[in-house]
Amino acid sequence: MTGTRPGRRPGNSGSRERILESARELFATNGFGETTIRSIAARAEVDAALVHHYFGSKHALFAASIALPVDPYDVLAPVRDGPVDEIGPRLASALLGVWDSPHRDAIVAVFRTVLGGSGDIGLLRTFLLDIVFDEIVPRVDHPAGTGPLRVELVASQMAGLMVTRYLLRLEPLASLPADSVVGIVGPTLQRYLTGELDRPNRSRR
């Protein structure tokens, strides 16, 4: 008869989800730098070797732990399917919908880690450029060559909103209903995307 060894739980169908949940909680509370594979394993009641088995590295685990609750392609469908002159408000609404979801703590952990200089900023850059803004750039590239600058200006606005509303929780912005935030921020994003830009190559007197 084979007995079960006491101690950490062996790998099973629920181990991966327990690890992810533990990682989300610890990354949200402590940030990337202060969270270790061992601490995540201890919280999930599994061996650290099992964490490496499922995810390979802490960076890979971090990427998995901040996965959005829905497919980003679906989240951005209203932006993709809407007219160019509504991209700003639609984008603000889509992103706020995700930020106000139950995964808010995990998303805030990304920003806390990046701002602290201990995270992989390339992960966030890739997400923004290859997923959020990839299809927007060619739609707003008028005059030609301004598309990248336009979406970067939008990114700066949304990053600032994330920091002030969700990380610093400055009032009254932190408690403002999402629809109100969209109504205020959306037109500014739209101006960045389709309005006239004061381009630096213009001659000045």
PDB file of N, CA and C in Angstrom, residues 48-115:
ATOM      1  N   ALA A  48       8.171  24.568  -4.459  1.00  0.00           N
ATOM      2  CA  ALA A  48       8.643  25.594  -5.387  1.00  0.00           C
ATOM      3  C   ALA A  48       8.962  24.995  -6.754  1.00  0.00           C
ATOM      4  N   ALA A  49       9.394  23.728  -6.756  1.00  0.00           N
ATOM      5  CA  ALA A  49       9.709  23.071  -8.028  1.00  0.00           C
ATOM      6  C   ALA A  49       8.483  22.983  -8.926  1.00  0.00           C
ATOM      7  N   LEU A  50       7.301  22.896  -8.327  1.00  0.00           N
ATOM      8  CA  LEU A  50       6.084  22.810  -9.126  1.00  0.00           C
ATOM      9  C   LEU A  50       5.779  24.156  -9.794  1.00  0.00           C
ATOM     10  N   VAL A  51       6.109  25.237  -9.109  1.00  0.00           N
ATOM     11  CA  VAL A  51       5.935  26.560  -9.708  1.00  0.00           C
ATOM     12  C   VAL A  51       6.811  26.687 -10.944  1.00  0.00           C
ATOM     13  N   HIS A  52       8.066  26.268 -10.814  1.00  0.00           N
ATOM     14  CA  HIS A  52       8.974  26.299 -11.967  1.00  0.00           C
ATOM     15  C   HIS A  52       8.482  25.364 -13.071  1.00  0.00           C
ATOM     16  N   HIS A  53       7.898  24.243 -12.683  1.00  0.00           N
ATOM     17  CA  HIS A  53       7.405  23.289 -13.674  1.00  0.00           C
ATOM     18  C   HIS A  53       6.313  23.912 -14.532  1.00  0.00           C
ATOM     19  N   TYR A  54       5.390  24.619 -13.896  1.00  0.00           N
ATOM     20  CA  TYR A  54       4.272  25.202 -14.626  1.00  0.00           C
ATOM     21  C   TYR A  54       4.648  26.475 -15.380  1.00  0.00           C
ATOM     22  N   PHE A  55       5.530  27.308 -14.800  1.00  0.00           N
ATOM     23  CA  PHE A  55       5.744  28.645 -15.359  1.00  0.00           C
ATOM     24  C   PHE A  55       7.189  28.945 -15.760  1.00  0.00           C
ATOM     25  N   GLY A  56       8.140  28.170 -15.291  1.00  0.00           N
ATOM     26  CA  GLY A  56       9.521  28.367 -15.697  1.00  0.00           C
ATOM     27  C   GLY A  56      10.264  29.392 -14.874  1.00  0.00           C
ATOM     28  N   SER A  57       9.811  30.650 -14.897  1.00  0.00           N
ATOM     29  CA  SER A  57      10.514  31.719 -14.184  1.00  0.00           C
ATOM     30  C   SER A  57       9.513  32.639 -13.497  1.00  0.00           C
ATOM     31  N   LYS A  58      10.026  33.494 -12.632  1.00  0.00           N
ATOM     32  CA  LYS A  58       9.146  34.443 -11.948  1.00  0.00           C
ATOM     33  C   LYS A  58       8.540  35.431 -12.933  1.00  0.00           C
ATOM     34  N   HIS A  59       9.328  35.837 -13.935  1.00  0.00           N
ATOM     35  CA  HIS A  59       8.802  36.755 -14.940  1.00  0.00           C
ATOM     36  C   HIS A  59       7.638  36.129 -15.703  1.00  0.00           C
ATOM     37  N   ALA A  60       7.789  34.848 -16.058  1.00  0.00           N
ATOM     38  CA  ALA A  60       6.716  34.169 -16.782  1.00  0.00           C
ATOM     39  C   ALA A  60       5.482  34.017 -15.902  1.00  0.00           C
ATOM     40  N   LEU A  61       5.695  33.745 -14.628  1.00  0.00           N
ATOM     41  CA  LEU A  61       4.581  33.638 -13.695  1.00  0.00           C
ATOM     42  C   LEU A  61       3.884  34.983 -13.535  1.00  0.00           C
ATOM     43  N   PHE A  62       4.666  36.052 -13.467  1.00  0.00           N
ATOM     44  CA  PHE A  62       4.107  37.396 -13.348  1.00  0.00           C
ATOM     45  C   PHE A  62       3.230  37.707 -14.555  1.00  0.00           C
ATOM     46  N   ALA A  63       3.733  37.378 -15.755  1.00  0.00           N
ATOM     47  CA  ALA A  63       2.965  37.621 -16.974  1.00  0.00           C
ATOM     48  C   ALA A  63       1.646  36.853 -16.938  1.00  0.00           C
ATOM     49  N   ALA A  64       1.705  35.605 -16.479  1.00  0.00           N
ATOM     50  CA  ALA A  64       0.490  34.796 -16.414  1.00  0.00           C
ATOM     51  C   ALA A  64      -0.474  35.319 -15.360  1.00  0.00           C
ATOM     52  N   SER A  65       0.058  35.831 -14.266  1.00  0.00           N
ATOM     53  CA  SER A  65      -0.795  36.261 -13.162  1.00  0.00           C
ATOM     54  C   SER A  65      -1.557  37.539 -13.465  1.00  0.00           C
ATOM     55  N   ILE A  66      -1.093  38.328 -14.430  1.00  0.00           N
ATOM     56  CA  ILE A  66      -1.788  39.566 -14.769  1.00  0.00           C
ATOM     57  C   ILE A  66      -2.645  39.405 -16.008  1.00  0.00           C
ATOM     58  N   ALA A  67      -2.879  38.174 -16.429  1.00  0.00           N
ATOM     59  CA  ALA A  67      -3.724  37.934 -17.596  1.00  0.00           C
ATOM     60  C   ALA A  67      -5.095  38.566 -17.380  1.00  0.00           C
ATOM     61  N   LEU A  68      -5.594  39.213 -18.398  1.00  0.00           N
ATOM     62  CA  LEU A  68      -6.890  39.850 -18.297  1.00  0.00           C
ATOM     63  C   LEU A  68      -7.990  38.796 -18.181  1.00  0.00           C
ATOM     64  N   PRO A  69      -9.095  39.137 -17.528  1.00  0.00           N
ATOM     65  CA  PRO A  69     -10.171  38.171 -17.359  1.00  0.00           C
ATOM     66  C   PRO A  69     -10.869  37.818 -18.671  1.00  0.00           C
ATOM     67  N   VAL A  70     -10.692  38.655 -19.669  1.00  0.00           N
ATOM     68  CA  VAL A  70     -11.255  38.380 -20.990  1.00  0.00           C
ATOM     69  C   VAL A  70     -10.177  38.637 -22.032  1.00  0.00           C
ATOM     70  N   ASP A  71     -10.406  38.138 -23.222  1.00  0.00           N
ATOM     71  CA  ASP A  71      -9.460  38.311 -24.315  1.00  0.00           C
ATOM     72  C   ASP A  71      -9.363  39.791 -24.682  1.00  0.00           C
ATOM     73  N   PRO A  72      -8.132  40.355 -24.722  1.00  0.00           N
ATOM     74  CA  PRO A  72      -7.979  41.764 -25.102  1.00  0.00           C
ATOM     75  C   PRO A  72      -8.619  42.083 -26.446  1.00  0.00           C
ATOM     76  N   TYR A  73      -8.626  41.115 -27.348  1.00  0.00           N
ATOM     77  CA  TYR A  73      -9.249  41.336 -28.651  1.00  0.00           C
ATOM     78  C   TYR A  73     -10.735  41.637 -28.489  1.00  0.00           C
ATOM     79  N   ASP A  74     -11.377  40.952 -27.534  1.00  0.00           N
ATOM     80  CA  ASP A  74     -12.789  41.196 -27.275  1.00  0.00           C
ATOM     81  C   ASP A  74     -12.992  42.525 -26.548  1.00  0.00           C
ATOM     82  N   VAL A  75     -12.100  42.838 -25.605  1.00  0.00           N
ATOM     83  CA  VAL A  75     -12.204  44.087 -24.859  1.00  0.00           C
ATOM     84  C   VAL A  75     -12.145  45.283 -25.804  1.00  0.00           C
ATOM     85  N   LEU A  76     -11.273  45.197 -26.810  1.00  0.00           N
ATOM     86  CA  LEU A  76     -11.054  46.322 -27.723  1.00  0.00           C
ATOM     87  C   LEU A  76     -11.978  46.294 -28.938  1.00  0.00           C
ATOM     88  N   ALA A  77     -12.915  45.363 -28.980  1.00  0.00           N
ATOM     89  CA  ALA A  77     -13.831  45.273 -30.118  1.00  0.00           C
ATOM     90  C   ALA A  77     -14.593  46.578 -30.370  1.00  0.00           C
ATOM     91  N   PRO A  78     -15.104  47.260 -29.317  1.00  0.00           N
ATOM     92  CA  PRO A  78     -15.808  48.528 -29.580  1.00  0.00           C
ATOM     93  C   PRO A  78     -14.905  49.592 -30.207  1.00  0.00           C
ATOM     94  N   VAL A  79     -13.623  49.549 -29.874  1.00  0.00           N
ATOM     95  CA  VAL A  79     -12.670  50.502 -30.461  1.00  0.00           C
ATOM     96  C   VAL A  79     -12.423  50.138 -31.918  1.00  0.00           C
ATOM     97  N   ARG A  80     -12.227  48.872 -32.148  1.00  0.00           N
ATOM     98  CA  ARG A  80     -11.910  48.389 -33.491  1.00  0.00           C
ATOM     99  C   ARG A  80     -13.085  48.570 -34.450  1.00  0.00           C
ATOM    100  N   ASP A  81     -14.297  48.363 -33.948  1.00  0.00           N
ATOM    101  CA  ASP A  81     -15.471  48.386 -34.807  1.00  0.00           C
ATOM    102  C   ASP A  81     -16.087  49.769 -34.952  1.00  0.00           C
ATOM    103  N   GLY A  82     -15.681  50.708 -34.113  1.00  0.00           N
ATOM    104  CA  GLY A  82     -16.282  52.038 -34.148  1.00  0.00           C
ATOM    105  C   GLY A  82     -15.598  52.966 -35.131  1.00  0.00           C
ATOM    106  N   PRO A  83     -16.219  54.108 -35.424  1.00  0.00           N
ATOM    107  CA  PRO A  83     -15.621  55.092 -36.337  1.00  0.00           C
ATOM    108  C   PRO A  83     -14.394  55.755 -35.725  1.00  0.00           C
ATOM    109  N   VAL A  84     -13.560  56.300 -36.582  1.00  0.00           N
ATOM    110  CA  VAL A  84     -12.317  56.928 -36.120  1.00  0.00           C
ATOM    111  C   VAL A  84     -12.589  58.066 -35.149  1.00  0.00           C
ATOM    112  N   ASP A  85     -13.656  58.816 -35.390  1.00  0.00           N
ATOM    113  CA  ASP A  85     -13.911  59.982 -34.540  1.00  0.00           C
ATOM    114  C   ASP A  85     -14.516  59.618 -33.184  1.00  0.00           C
ATOM    115  N   GLU A  86     -14.589  58.316 -32.871  1.00  0.00           N
ATOM    116  CA  GLU A  86     -15.059  57.876 -31.557  1.00  0.00           C
ATOM    117  C   GLU A  86     -14.038  56.991 -30.843  1.00  0.00           C
ATOM    118  N   ILE A  87     -12.833  56.876 -31.392  1.00  0.00           N
ATOM    119  CA  ILE A  87     -11.834  55.992 -30.800  1.00  0.00           C
ATOM    120  C   ILE A  87     -11.491  56.419 -29.377  1.00  0.00           C
ATOM    121  N   GLY A  88     -11.311  57.707 -29.138  1.00  0.00           N
ATOM    122  CA  GLY A  88     -10.913  58.191 -27.815  1.00  0.00           C
ATOM    123  C   GLY A  88     -11.855  57.761 -26.708  1.00  0.00           C
ATOM    124  N   PRO A  89     -13.139  58.130 -26.785  1.00  0.00           N
ATOM    125  CA  PRO A  89     -14.078  57.709 -25.734  1.00  0.00           C
ATOM    126  C   PRO A  89     -14.239  56.193 -25.648  1.00  0.00           C
ATOM    127  N   ARG A  90     -14.235  55.509 -26.775  1.00  0.00           N
ATOM    128  CA  ARG A  90     -14.398  54.063 -26.755  1.00  0.00           C
ATOM    129  C   ARG A  90     -13.194  53.384 -26.101  1.00  0.00           C
ATOM    130  N   LEU A  91     -12.000  53.893 -26.371  1.00  0.00           N
ATOM    131  CA  LEU A  91     -10.805  53.325 -25.764  1.00  0.00           C
ATOM    132  C   LEU A  91     -10.801  53.555 -24.257  1.00  0.00           C
ATOM    133  N   ALA A  92     -11.139  54.766 -23.840  1.00  0.00           N
ATOM    134  CA  ALA A  92     -11.198  55.069 -22.407  1.00  0.00           C
ATOM    135  C   ALA A  92     -12.208  54.162 -21.710  1.00  0.00           C
ATOM    136  N   SER A  93     -13.370  53.960 -22.334  1.00  0.00           N
ATOM    137  CA  SER A  93     -14.398  53.114 -21.744  1.00  0.00           C
ATOM    138  C   SER A  93     -13.939  51.665 -21.636  1.00  0.00           C
ATOM    139  N   ALA A  94     -13.267  51.174 -22.681  1.00  0.00           N
ATOM    140  CA  ALA A  94     -12.799  49.784 -22.678  1.00  0.00           C
ATOM    141  C   ALA A  94     -11.760  49.554 -21.591  1.00  0.00           C
ATOM    142  N   LEU A  95     -10.796  50.458 -21.471  1.00  0.00           N
ATOM    143  CA  LEU A  95      -9.727  50.280 -20.495  1.00  0.00           C
ATOM    144  C   LEU A  95     -10.242  50.455 -19.069  1.00  0.00           C
ATOM    145  N   LEU A  96     -11.107  51.425 -18.851  1.00  0.00           N
ATOM    146  CA  LEU A  96     -11.667  51.596 -17.514  1.00  0.00           C
ATOM    147  C   LEU A  96     -12.495  50.378 -17.107  1.00  0.00           C
ATOM    148  N   GLY A  97     -13.153  49.765 -18.090  1.00  0.00           N
ATOM    149  CA  GLY A  97     -13.924  48.571 -17.790  1.00  0.00           C
ATOM    150  C   GLY A  97     -13.052  47.451 -17.263  1.00  0.00           C
ATOM    151  N   VAL A  98     -11.839  47.336 -17.810  1.00  0.00           N
ATOM    152  CA  VAL A  98     -10.897  46.317 -17.339  1.00  0.00           C
ATOM    153  C   VAL A  98     -10.313  46.723 -15.994  1.00  0.00           C
ATOM    154  N   TRP A  99      -9.922  47.995 -15.871  1.00  0.00           N
ATOM    155  CA  TRP A  99      -9.293  48.455 -14.637  1.00  0.00           C
ATOM    156  C   TRP A  99     -10.249  48.379 -13.449  1.00  0.00           C
ATOM    157  N   ASP A 100     -11.541  48.523 -13.695  1.00  0.00           N
ATOM    158  CA  ASP A 100     -12.513  48.451 -12.614  1.00  0.00           C
ATOM    159  C   ASP A 100     -13.029  47.030 -12.389  1.00  0.00           C
ATOM    160  N   SER A 101     -12.387  46.052 -13.018  1.00  0.00           N
ATOM    161  CA  SER A 101     -12.795  44.652 -12.881  1.00  0.00           C
ATOM    162  C   SER A 101     -12.216  44.053 -11.609  1.00  0.00           C
ATOM    163  N   PRO A 102     -12.572  42.819 -11.265  1.00  0.00           N
ATOM    164  CA  PRO A 102     -12.005  42.167 -10.083  1.00  0.00           C
ATOM    165  C   PRO A 102     -10.491  41.969 -10.155  1.00  0.00           C
ATOM    166  N   HIS A 103      -9.893  42.146 -11.328  1.00  0.00           N
ATOM    167  CA  HIS A 103      -8.452  41.974 -11.474  1.00  0.00           C
ATOM    168  C   HIS A 103      -7.688  43.287 -11.292  1.00  0.00           C
ATOM    169  N   ARG A 104      -8.340  44.272 -10.697  1.00  0.00           N
ATOM    170  CA  ARG A 104      -7.710  45.578 -10.534  1.00  0.00           C
ATOM    171  C   ARG A 104      -6.377  45.483  -9.792  1.00  0.00           C
ATOM    172  N   ASP A 105      -6.324  44.719  -8.695  1.00  0.00           N
ATOM    173  CA  ASP A 105      -5.101  44.637  -7.892  1.00  0.00           C
ATOM    174  C   ASP A 105      -3.925  44.116  -8.712  1.00  0.00           C
ATOM    175  N   ALA A 106      -4.184  43.125  -9.561  1.00  0.00           N
ATOM    176  CA  ALA A 106      -3.107  42.577 -10.382  1.00  0.00           C
ATOM    177  C   ALA A 106      -2.607  43.597 -11.388  1.00  0.00           C
ATOM    178  N   ILE A 107      -3.526  44.380 -11.956  1.00  0.00           N
ATOM    179  CA  ILE A 107      -3.132  45.393 -12.936  1.00  0.00           C
ATOM    180  C   ILE A 107      -2.361  46.510 -12.253  1.00  0.00           C
ATOM    181  N   VAL A 108      -2.813  46.919 -11.071  1.00  0.00           N
ATOM    182  CA  VAL A 108      -2.081  47.942 -10.310  1.00  0.00           C
ATOM    183  C   VAL A 108      -0.683  47.447  -9.971  1.00  0.00           C
ATOM    184  N   ALA A 109      -0.547  46.146  -9.703  1.00  0.00           N
ATOM    185  CA  ALA A 109       0.768  45.582  -9.391  1.00  0.00           C
ATOM    186  C   ALA A 109       1.735  45.762 -10.549  1.00  0.00           C
ATOM    187  N   VAL A 110       1.232  45.691 -11.772  1.00  0.00           N
ATOM    188  CA  VAL A 110       2.085  45.911 -12.944  1.00  0.00           C
ATOM    189  C   VAL A 110       2.677  47.310 -12.901  1.00  0.00           C
ATOM    190  N   PHE A 111       1.839  48.285 -12.680  1.00  0.00           N
ATOM    191  CA  PHE A 111       2.306  49.672 -12.661  1.00  0.00           C
ATOM    192  C   PHE A 111       3.240  49.918 -11.478  1.00  0.00           C
ATOM    193  N   ARG A 112       2.908  49.347 -10.307  1.00  0.00           N
ATOM    194  CA  ARG A 112       3.775  49.526  -9.150  1.00  0.00           C
ATOM    195  C   ARG A 112       5.163  48.954  -9.424  1.00  0.00           C
ATOM    196  N   THR A 113       5.195  47.802 -10.077  1.00  0.00           N
ATOM    197  CA  THR A 113       6.461  47.156 -10.387  1.00  0.00           C
ATOM    198  C   THR A 113       7.259  47.953 -11.397  1.00  0.00           C
ATOM    199  N   VAL A 114       6.592  48.417 -12.470  1.00  0.00           N
ATOM    200  CA  VAL A 114       7.275  49.194 -13.507  1.00  0.00           C
ATOM    201  C   VAL A 114       7.793  50.505 -12.939  1.00  0.00           C
ATOM    202  N   LEU A 115       6.965  51.205 -12.164  1.00  0.00           N
ATOM    203  CA  LEU A 115       7.387  52.478 -11.586  1.00  0.00           C
ATOM    204  C   LEU A 115       8.540  52.293 -10.612  1.00  0.00           C
TER     205      LEU A 115
END
